[in-house]
Tab-separated table of N, CA and C in Angstrom:
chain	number	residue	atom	x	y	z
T	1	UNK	N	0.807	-1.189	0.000
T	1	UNK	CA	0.000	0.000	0.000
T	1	UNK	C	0.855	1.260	0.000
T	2	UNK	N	0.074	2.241	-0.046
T	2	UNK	CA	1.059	3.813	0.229
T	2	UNK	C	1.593	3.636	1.322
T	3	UNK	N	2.825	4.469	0.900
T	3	UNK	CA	3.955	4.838	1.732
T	3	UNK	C	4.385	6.039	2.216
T	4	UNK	N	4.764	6.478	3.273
T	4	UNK	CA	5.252	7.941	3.261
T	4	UNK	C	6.361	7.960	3.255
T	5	UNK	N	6.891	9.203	2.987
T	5	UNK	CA	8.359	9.741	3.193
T	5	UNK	C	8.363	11.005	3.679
T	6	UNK	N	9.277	11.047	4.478
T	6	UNK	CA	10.673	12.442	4.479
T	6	UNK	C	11.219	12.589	3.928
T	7	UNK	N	12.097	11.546	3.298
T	7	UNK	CA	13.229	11.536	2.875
T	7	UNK	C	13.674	12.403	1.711
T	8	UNK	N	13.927	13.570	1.622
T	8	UNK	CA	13.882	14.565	0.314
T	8	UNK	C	15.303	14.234	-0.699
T	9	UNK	N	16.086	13.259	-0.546
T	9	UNK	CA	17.050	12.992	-1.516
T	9	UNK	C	16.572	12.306	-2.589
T	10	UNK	N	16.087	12.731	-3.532
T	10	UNK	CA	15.099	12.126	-4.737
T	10	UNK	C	16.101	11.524	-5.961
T	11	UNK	N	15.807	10.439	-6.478
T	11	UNK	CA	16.660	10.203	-7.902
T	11	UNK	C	15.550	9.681	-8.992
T	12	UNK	N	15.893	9.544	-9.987
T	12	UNK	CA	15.018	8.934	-11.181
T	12	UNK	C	15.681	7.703	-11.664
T	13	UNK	N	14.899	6.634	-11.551
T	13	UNK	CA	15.267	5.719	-11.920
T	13	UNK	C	15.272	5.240	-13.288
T	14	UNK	N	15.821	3.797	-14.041
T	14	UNK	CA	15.877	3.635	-15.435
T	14	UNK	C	14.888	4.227	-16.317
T	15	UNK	N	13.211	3.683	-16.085
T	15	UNK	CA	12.424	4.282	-16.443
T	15	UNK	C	11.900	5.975	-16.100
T	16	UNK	N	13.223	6.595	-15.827
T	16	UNK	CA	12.575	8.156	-15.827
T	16	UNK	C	11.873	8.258	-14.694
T	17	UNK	N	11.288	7.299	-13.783
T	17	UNK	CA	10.293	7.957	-12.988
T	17	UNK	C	11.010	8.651	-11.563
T	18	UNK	N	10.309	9.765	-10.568
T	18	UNK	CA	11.163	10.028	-9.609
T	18	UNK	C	10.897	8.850	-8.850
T	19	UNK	N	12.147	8.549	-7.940
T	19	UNK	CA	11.758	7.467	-6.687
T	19	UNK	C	12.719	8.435	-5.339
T	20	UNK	N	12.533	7.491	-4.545
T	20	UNK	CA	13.462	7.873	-2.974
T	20	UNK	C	14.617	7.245	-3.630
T	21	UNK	N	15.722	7.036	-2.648
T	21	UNK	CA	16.753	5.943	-2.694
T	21	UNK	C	16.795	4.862	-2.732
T	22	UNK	N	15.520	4.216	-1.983
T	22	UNK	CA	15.765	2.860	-1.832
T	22	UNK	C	14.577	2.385	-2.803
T	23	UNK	N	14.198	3.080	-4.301
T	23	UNK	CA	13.370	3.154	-5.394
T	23	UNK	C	12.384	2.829	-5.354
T	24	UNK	N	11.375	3.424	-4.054
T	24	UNK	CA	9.938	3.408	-3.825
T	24	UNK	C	9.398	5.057	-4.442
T	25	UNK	N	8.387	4.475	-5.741
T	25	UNK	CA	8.185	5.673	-6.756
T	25	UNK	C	7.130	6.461	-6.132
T	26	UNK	N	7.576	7.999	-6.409
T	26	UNK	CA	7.026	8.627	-6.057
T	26	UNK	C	5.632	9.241	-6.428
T	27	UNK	N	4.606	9.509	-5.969
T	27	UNK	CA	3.030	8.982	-6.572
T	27	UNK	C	3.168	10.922	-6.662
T	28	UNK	N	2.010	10.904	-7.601
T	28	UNK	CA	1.601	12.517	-7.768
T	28	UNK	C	0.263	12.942	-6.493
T	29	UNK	N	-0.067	14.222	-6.674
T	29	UNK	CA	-1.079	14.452	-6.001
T	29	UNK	C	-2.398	14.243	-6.313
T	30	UNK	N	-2.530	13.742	-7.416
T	30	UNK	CA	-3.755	12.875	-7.774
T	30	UNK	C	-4.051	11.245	-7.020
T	31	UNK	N	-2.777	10.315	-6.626
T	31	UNK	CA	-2.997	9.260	-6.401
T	31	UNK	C	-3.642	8.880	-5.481
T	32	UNK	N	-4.833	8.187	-5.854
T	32	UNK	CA	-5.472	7.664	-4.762
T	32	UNK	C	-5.272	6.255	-4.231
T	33	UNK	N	-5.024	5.877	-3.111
T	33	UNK	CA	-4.565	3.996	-2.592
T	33	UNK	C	-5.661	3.478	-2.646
T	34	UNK	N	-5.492	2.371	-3.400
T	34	UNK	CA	-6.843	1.744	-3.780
T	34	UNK	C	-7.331	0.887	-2.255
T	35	UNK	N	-8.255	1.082	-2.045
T	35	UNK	CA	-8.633	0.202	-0.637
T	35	UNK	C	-9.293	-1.050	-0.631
T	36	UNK	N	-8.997	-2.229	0.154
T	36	UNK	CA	-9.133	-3.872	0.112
T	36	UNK	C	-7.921	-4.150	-0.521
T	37	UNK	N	-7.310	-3.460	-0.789
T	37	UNK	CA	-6.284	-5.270	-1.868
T	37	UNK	C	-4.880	-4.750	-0.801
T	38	UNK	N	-4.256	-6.130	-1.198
T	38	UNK	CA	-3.372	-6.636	-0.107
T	38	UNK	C	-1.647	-5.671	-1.053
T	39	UNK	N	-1.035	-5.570	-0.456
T	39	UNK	CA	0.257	-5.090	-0.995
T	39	UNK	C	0.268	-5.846	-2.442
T	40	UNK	N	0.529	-7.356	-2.189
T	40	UNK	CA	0.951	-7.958	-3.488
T	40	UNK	C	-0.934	-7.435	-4.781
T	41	UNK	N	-1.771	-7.541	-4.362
T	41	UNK	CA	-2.821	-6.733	-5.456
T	41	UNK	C	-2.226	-5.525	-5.930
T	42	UNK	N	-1.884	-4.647	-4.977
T	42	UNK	CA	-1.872	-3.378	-5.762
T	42	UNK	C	-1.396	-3.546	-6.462
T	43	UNK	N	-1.682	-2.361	-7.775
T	43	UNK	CA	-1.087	-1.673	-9.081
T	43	UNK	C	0.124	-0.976	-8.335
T	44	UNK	N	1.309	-0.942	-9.625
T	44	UNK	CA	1.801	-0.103	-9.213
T	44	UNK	C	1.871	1.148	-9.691
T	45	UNK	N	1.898	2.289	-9.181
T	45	UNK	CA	2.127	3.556	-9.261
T	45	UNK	C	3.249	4.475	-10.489
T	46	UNK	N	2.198	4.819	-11.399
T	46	UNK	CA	2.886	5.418	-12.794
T	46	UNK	C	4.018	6.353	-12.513
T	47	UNK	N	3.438	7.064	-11.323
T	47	UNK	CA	4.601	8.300	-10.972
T	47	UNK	C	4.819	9.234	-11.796
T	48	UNK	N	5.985	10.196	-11.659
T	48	UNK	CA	5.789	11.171	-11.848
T	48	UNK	C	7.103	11.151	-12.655
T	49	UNK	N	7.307	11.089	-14.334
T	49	UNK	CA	8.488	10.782	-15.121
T	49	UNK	C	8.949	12.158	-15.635
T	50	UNK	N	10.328	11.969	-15.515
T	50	UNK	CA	11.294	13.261	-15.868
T	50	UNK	C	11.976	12.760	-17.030
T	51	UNK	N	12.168	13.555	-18.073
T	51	UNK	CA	12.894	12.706	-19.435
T	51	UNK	C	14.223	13.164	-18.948
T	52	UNK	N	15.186	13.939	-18.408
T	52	UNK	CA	16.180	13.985	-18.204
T	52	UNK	C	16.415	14.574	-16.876
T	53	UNK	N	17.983	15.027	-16.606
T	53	UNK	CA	18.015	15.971	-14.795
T	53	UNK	C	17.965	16.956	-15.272
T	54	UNK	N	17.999	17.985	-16.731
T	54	UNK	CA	18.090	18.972	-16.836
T	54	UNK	C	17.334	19.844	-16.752
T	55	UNK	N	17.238	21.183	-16.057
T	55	UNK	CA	16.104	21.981	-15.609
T	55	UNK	C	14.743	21.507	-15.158
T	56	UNK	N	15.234	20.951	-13.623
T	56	UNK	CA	13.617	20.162	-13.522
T	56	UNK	C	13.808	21.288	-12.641
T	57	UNK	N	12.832	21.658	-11.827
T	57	UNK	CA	12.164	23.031	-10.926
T	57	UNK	C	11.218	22.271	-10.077
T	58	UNK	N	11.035	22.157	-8.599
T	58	UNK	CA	10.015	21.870	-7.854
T	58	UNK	C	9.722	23.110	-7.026
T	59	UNK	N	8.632	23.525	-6.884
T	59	UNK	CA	8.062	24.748	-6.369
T	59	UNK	C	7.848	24.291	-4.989
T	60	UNK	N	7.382	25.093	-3.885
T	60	UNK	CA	7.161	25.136	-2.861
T	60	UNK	C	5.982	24.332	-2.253
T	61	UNK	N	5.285	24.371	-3.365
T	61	UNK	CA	3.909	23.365	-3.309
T	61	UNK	C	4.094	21.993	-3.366
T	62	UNK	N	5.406	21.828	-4.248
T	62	UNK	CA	5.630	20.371	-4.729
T	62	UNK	C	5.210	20.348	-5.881
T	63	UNK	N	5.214	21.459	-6.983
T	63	UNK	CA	4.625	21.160	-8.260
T	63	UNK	C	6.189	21.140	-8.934
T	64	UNK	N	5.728	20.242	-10.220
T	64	UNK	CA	7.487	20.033	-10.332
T	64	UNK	C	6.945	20.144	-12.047
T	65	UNK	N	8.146	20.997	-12.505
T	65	UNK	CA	8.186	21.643	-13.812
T	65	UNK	C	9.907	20.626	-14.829
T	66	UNK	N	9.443	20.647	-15.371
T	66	UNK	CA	10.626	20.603	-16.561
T	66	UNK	C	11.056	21.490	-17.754
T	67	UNK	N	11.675	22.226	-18.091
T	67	UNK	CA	11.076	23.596	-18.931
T	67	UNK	C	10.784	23.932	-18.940
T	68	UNK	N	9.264	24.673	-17.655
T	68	UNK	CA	8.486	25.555	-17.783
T	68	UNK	C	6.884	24.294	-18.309
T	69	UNK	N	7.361	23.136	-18.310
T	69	UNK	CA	6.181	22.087	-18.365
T	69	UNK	C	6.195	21.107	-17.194
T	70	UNK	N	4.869	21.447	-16.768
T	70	UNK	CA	4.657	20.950	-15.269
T	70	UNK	C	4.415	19.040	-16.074
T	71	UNK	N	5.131	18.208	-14.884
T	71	UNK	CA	5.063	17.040	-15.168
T	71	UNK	C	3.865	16.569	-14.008
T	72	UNK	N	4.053	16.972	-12.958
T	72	UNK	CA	2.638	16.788	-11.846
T	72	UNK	C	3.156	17.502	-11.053
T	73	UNK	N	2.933	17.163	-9.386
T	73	UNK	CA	2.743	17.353	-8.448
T	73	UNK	C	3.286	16.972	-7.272
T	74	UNK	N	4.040	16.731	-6.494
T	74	UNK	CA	3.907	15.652	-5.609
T	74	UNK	C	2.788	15.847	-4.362
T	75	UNK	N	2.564	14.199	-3.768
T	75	UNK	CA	1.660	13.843	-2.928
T	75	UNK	C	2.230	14.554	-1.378
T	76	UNK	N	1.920	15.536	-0.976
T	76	UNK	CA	2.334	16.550	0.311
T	76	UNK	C	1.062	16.223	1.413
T	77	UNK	N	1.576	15.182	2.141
T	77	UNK	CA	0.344	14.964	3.639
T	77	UNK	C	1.031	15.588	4.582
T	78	UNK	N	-0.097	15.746	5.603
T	78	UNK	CA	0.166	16.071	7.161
T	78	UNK	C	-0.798	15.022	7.939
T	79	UNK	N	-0.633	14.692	8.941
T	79	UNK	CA	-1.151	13.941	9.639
T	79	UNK	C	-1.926	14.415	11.069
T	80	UNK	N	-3.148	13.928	11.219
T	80	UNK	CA	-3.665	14.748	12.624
T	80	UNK	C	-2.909	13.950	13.820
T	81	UNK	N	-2.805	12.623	13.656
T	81	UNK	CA	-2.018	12.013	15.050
T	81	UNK	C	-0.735	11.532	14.916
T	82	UNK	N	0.175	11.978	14.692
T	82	UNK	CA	1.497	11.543	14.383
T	82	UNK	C	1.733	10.406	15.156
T	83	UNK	N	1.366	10.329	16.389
T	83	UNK	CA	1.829	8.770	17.323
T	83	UNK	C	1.324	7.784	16.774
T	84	UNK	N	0.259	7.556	15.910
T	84	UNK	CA	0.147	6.433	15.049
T	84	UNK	C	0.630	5.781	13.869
T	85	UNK	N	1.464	6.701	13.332
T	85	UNK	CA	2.004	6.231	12.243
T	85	UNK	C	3.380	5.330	12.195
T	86	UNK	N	3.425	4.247	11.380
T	86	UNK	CA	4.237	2.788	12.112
T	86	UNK	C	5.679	3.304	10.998
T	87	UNK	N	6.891	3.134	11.165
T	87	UNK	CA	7.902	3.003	10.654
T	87	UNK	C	8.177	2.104	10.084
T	88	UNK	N	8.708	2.173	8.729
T	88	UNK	CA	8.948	0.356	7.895
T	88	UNK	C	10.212	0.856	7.194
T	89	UNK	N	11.315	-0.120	7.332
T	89	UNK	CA	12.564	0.373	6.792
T	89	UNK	C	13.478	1.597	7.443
T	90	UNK	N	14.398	2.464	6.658
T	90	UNK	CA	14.690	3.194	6.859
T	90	UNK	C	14.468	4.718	6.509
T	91	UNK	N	13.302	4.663	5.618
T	91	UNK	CA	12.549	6.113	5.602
T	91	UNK	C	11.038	5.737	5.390
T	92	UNK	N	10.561	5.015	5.289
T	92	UNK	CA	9.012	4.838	4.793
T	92	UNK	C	8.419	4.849	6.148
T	93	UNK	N	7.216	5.235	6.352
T	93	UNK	CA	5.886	5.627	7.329
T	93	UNK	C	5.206	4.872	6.616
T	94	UNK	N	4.212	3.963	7.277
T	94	UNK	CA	2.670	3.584	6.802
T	94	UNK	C	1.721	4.259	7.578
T	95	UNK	N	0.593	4.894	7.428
T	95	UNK	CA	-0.480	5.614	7.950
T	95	UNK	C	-1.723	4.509	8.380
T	96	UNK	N	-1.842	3.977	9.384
T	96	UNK	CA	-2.850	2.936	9.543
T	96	UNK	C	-4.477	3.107	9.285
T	97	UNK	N	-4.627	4.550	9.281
T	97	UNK	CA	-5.733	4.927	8.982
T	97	UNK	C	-5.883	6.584	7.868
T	98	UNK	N	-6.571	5.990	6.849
T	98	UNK	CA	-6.882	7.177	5.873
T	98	UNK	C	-7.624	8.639	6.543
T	99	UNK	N	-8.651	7.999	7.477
T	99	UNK	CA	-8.881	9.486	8.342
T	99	UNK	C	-8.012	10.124	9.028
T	100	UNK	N	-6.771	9.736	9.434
T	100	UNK	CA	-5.522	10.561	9.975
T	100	UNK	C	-4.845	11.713	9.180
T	101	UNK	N	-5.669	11.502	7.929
T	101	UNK	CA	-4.599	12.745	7.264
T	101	UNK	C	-5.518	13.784	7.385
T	102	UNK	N	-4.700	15.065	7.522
T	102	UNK	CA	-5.330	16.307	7.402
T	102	UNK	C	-5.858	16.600	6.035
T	103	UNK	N	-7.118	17.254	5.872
T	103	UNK	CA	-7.484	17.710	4.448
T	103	UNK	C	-7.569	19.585	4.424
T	104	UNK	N	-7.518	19.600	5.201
T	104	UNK	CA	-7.549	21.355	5.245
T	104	UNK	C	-6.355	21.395	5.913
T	105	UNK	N	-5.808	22.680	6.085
T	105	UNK	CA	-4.537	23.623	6.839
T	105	UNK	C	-3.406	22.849	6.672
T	106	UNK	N	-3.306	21.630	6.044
T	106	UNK	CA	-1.527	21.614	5.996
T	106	UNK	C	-0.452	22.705	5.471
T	107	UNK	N	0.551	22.481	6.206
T	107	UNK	CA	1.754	23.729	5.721
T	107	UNK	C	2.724	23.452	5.400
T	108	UNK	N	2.831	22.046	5.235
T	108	UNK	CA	3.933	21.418	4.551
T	108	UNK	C	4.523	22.290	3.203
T	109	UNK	N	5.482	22.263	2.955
T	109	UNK	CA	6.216	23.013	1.635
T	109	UNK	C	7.701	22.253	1.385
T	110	UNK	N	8.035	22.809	-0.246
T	110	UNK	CA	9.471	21.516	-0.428
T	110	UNK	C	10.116	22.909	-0.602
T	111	UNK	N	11.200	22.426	-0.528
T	111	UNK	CA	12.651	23.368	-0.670
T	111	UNK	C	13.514	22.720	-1.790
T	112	UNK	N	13.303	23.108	-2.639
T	112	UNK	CA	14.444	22.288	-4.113
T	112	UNK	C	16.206	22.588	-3.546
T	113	UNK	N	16.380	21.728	-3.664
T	113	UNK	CA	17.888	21.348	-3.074
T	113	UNK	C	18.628	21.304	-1.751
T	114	UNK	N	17.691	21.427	-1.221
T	114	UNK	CA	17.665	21.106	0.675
T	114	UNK	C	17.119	19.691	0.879
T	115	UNK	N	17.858	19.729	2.208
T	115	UNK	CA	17.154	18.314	2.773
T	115	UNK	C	17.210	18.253	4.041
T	116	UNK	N	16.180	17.482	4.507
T	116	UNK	CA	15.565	17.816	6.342
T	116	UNK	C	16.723	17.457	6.961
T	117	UNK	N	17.159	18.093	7.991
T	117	UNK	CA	18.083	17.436	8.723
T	117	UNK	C	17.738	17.223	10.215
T	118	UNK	N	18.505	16.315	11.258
T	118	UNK	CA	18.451	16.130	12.533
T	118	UNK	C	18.628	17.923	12.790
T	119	UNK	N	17.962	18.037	14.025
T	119	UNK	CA	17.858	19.151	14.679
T	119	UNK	C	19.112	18.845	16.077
T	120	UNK	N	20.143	17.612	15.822
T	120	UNK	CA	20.545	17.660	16.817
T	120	UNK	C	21.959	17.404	16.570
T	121	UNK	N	23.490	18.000	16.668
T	121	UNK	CA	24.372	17.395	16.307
T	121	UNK	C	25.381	17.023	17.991
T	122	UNK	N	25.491	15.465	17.050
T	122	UNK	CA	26.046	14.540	18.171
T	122	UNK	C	27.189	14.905	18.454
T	123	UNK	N	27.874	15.267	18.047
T	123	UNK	CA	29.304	15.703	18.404
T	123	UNK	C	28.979	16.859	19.579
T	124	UNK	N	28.090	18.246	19.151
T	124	UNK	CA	28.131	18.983	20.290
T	124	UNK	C	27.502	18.377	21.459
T	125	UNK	N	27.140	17.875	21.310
T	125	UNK	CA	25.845	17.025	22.378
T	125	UNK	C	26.226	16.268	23.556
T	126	UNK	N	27.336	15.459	22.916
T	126	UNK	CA	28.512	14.476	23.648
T	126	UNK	C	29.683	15.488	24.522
T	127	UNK	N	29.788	16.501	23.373
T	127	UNK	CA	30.957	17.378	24.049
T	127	UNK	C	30.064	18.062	25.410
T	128	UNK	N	29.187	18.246	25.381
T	128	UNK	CA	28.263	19.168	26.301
T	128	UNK	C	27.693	18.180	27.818
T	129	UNK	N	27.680	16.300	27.143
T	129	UNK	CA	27.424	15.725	28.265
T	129	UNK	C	28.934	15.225	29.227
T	130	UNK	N	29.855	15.447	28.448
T	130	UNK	CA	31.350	15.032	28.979
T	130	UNK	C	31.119	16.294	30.321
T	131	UNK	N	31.299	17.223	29.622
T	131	UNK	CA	31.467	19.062	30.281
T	131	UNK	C	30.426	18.821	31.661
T	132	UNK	N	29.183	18.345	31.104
T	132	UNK	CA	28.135	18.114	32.841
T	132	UNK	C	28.290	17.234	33.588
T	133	UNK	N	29.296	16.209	32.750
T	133	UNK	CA	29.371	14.695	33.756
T	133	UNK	C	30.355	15.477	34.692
T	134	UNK	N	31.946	15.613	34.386
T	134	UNK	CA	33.107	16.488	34.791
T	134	UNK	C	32.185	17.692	35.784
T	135	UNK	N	31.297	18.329	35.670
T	135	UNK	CA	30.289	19.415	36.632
T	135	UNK	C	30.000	18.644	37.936
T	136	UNK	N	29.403	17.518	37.467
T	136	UNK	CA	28.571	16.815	38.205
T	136	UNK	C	30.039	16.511	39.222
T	137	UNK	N	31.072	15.609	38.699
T	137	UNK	CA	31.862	15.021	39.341
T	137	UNK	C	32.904	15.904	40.712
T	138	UNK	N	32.886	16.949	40.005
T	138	UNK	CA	33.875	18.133	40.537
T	138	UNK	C	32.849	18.559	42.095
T	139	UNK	N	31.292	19.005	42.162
T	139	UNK	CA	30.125	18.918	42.519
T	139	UNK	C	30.409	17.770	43.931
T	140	UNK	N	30.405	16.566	43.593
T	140	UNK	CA	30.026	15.333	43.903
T	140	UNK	C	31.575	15.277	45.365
T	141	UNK	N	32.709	15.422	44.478
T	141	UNK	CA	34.378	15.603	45.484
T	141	UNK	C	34.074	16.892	46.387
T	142	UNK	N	33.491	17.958	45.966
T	142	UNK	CA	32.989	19.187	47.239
T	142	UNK	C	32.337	19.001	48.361
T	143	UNK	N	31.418	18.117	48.068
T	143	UNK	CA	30.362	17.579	48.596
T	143	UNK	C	31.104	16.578	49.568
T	144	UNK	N	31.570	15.876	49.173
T	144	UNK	CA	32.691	14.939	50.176
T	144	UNK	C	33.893	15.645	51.101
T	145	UNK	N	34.244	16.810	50.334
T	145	UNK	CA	34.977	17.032	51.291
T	145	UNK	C	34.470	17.912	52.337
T	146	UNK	N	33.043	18.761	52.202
T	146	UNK	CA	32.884	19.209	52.854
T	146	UNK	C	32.008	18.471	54.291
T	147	UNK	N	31.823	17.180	53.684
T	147	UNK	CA	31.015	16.072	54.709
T	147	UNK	C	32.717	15.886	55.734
T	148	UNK	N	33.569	15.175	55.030
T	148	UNK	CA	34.763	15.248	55.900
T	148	UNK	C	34.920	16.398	56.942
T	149	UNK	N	34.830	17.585	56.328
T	149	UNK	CA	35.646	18.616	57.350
T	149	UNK	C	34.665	18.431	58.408
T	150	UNK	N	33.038	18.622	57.900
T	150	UNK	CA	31.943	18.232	59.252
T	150	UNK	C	32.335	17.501	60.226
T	151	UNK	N	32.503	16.319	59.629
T	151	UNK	CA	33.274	15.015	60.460
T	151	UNK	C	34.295	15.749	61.960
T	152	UNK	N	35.041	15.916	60.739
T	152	UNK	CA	36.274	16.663	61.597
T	152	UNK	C	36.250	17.672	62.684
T	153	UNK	N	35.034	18.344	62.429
T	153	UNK	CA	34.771	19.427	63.141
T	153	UNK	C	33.983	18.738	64.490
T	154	UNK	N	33.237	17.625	64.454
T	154	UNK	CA	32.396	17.065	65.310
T	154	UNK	C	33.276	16.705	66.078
T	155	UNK	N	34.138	15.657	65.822
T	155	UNK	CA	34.758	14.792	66.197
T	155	UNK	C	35.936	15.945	67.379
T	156	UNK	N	36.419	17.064	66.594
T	156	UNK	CA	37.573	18.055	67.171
T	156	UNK	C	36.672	18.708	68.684
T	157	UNK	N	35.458	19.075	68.005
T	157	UNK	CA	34.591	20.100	69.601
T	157	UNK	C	34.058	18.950	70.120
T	158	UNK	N	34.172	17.630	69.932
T	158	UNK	CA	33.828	16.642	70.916
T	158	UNK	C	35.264	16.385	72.250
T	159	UNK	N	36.253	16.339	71.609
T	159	UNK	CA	37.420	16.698	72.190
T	159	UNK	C	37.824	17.919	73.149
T	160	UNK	N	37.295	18.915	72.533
T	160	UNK	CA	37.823	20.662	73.490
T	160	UNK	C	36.823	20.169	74.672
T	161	UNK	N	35.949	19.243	74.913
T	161	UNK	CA	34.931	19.492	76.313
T	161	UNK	C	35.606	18.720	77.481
């Protein structure tokens, strides 16, 4: 059945059509998933064919031009419950239910030659938990020594009496 993606690194495969990477073709905004038939029933999906890489243009909408000749569209969802949607592979989403998608107010938009990235880089991240562990630890030896001197102090005015 349909598939979703993130994944904005797009290529065209032998037959011209766009796919992802791992050459699951990319459907236009017309496609509708046919409902009852099992994966192996479905048709597969004509997609959206580019005769070459030269001057293709995707607009903000996802309308995608070749010369100034629109070839389609792409399929741009939003989803009302994101916690339902199941992960398969390494970029595909399945949507378990067709009423989950939004039909009004999505704001989704493409960016031609960008691609989504982690909002998080591991390198600073690691450098930043080393820096709080070392906080913590430095913290943790103060804390001890100042339990010692207590000690010390009890133990010393138990003595002056």
């Amino acid at each position: 059945g349909l598939r979703f993606t993130r994944q904005g690194s797009l290529t065209i495969d032998e037959e011209g059509r766009l796919t992802t990477q791992d050459c699951s073709v990319i459907v236009t905004k017309e496609y509708e998933d046919p409902k009852g038939l099992s994966d192996k029933e479905l048709p597969l999906p004509t997609g959206i064919r580019i005769h070459d890489k030269s001057n293709v243009v995707i607009t903000s909408a996802g309308e995608i031009y070749q010369n100034n000749v629109k070839l389609g569209a792409l399929k741009l969802v939003e989803f009302k419950n994101t916690f339902i949607i199941k992960k398969e592979g390494k970029s595909l989403y399945l949507n378990p239910s067709p009423e989950n998608i939004k039909n009004e107010g999505a704001t989704t938009s493409v960016l031609q030659g960008f691609q989504e990235g982690s909002n998080v880089n591991p390198v600073s991240e690691l450098t930043e938990l080393i820096k709080t562990n070392r906080e913590f630890e430095a913290n943790q030896r103060a804390i001890k020594i100042f339990n010692e001197l207590d000690s010390k102090a009890v133990s010393s005015i138990g003595k002056l009496y």
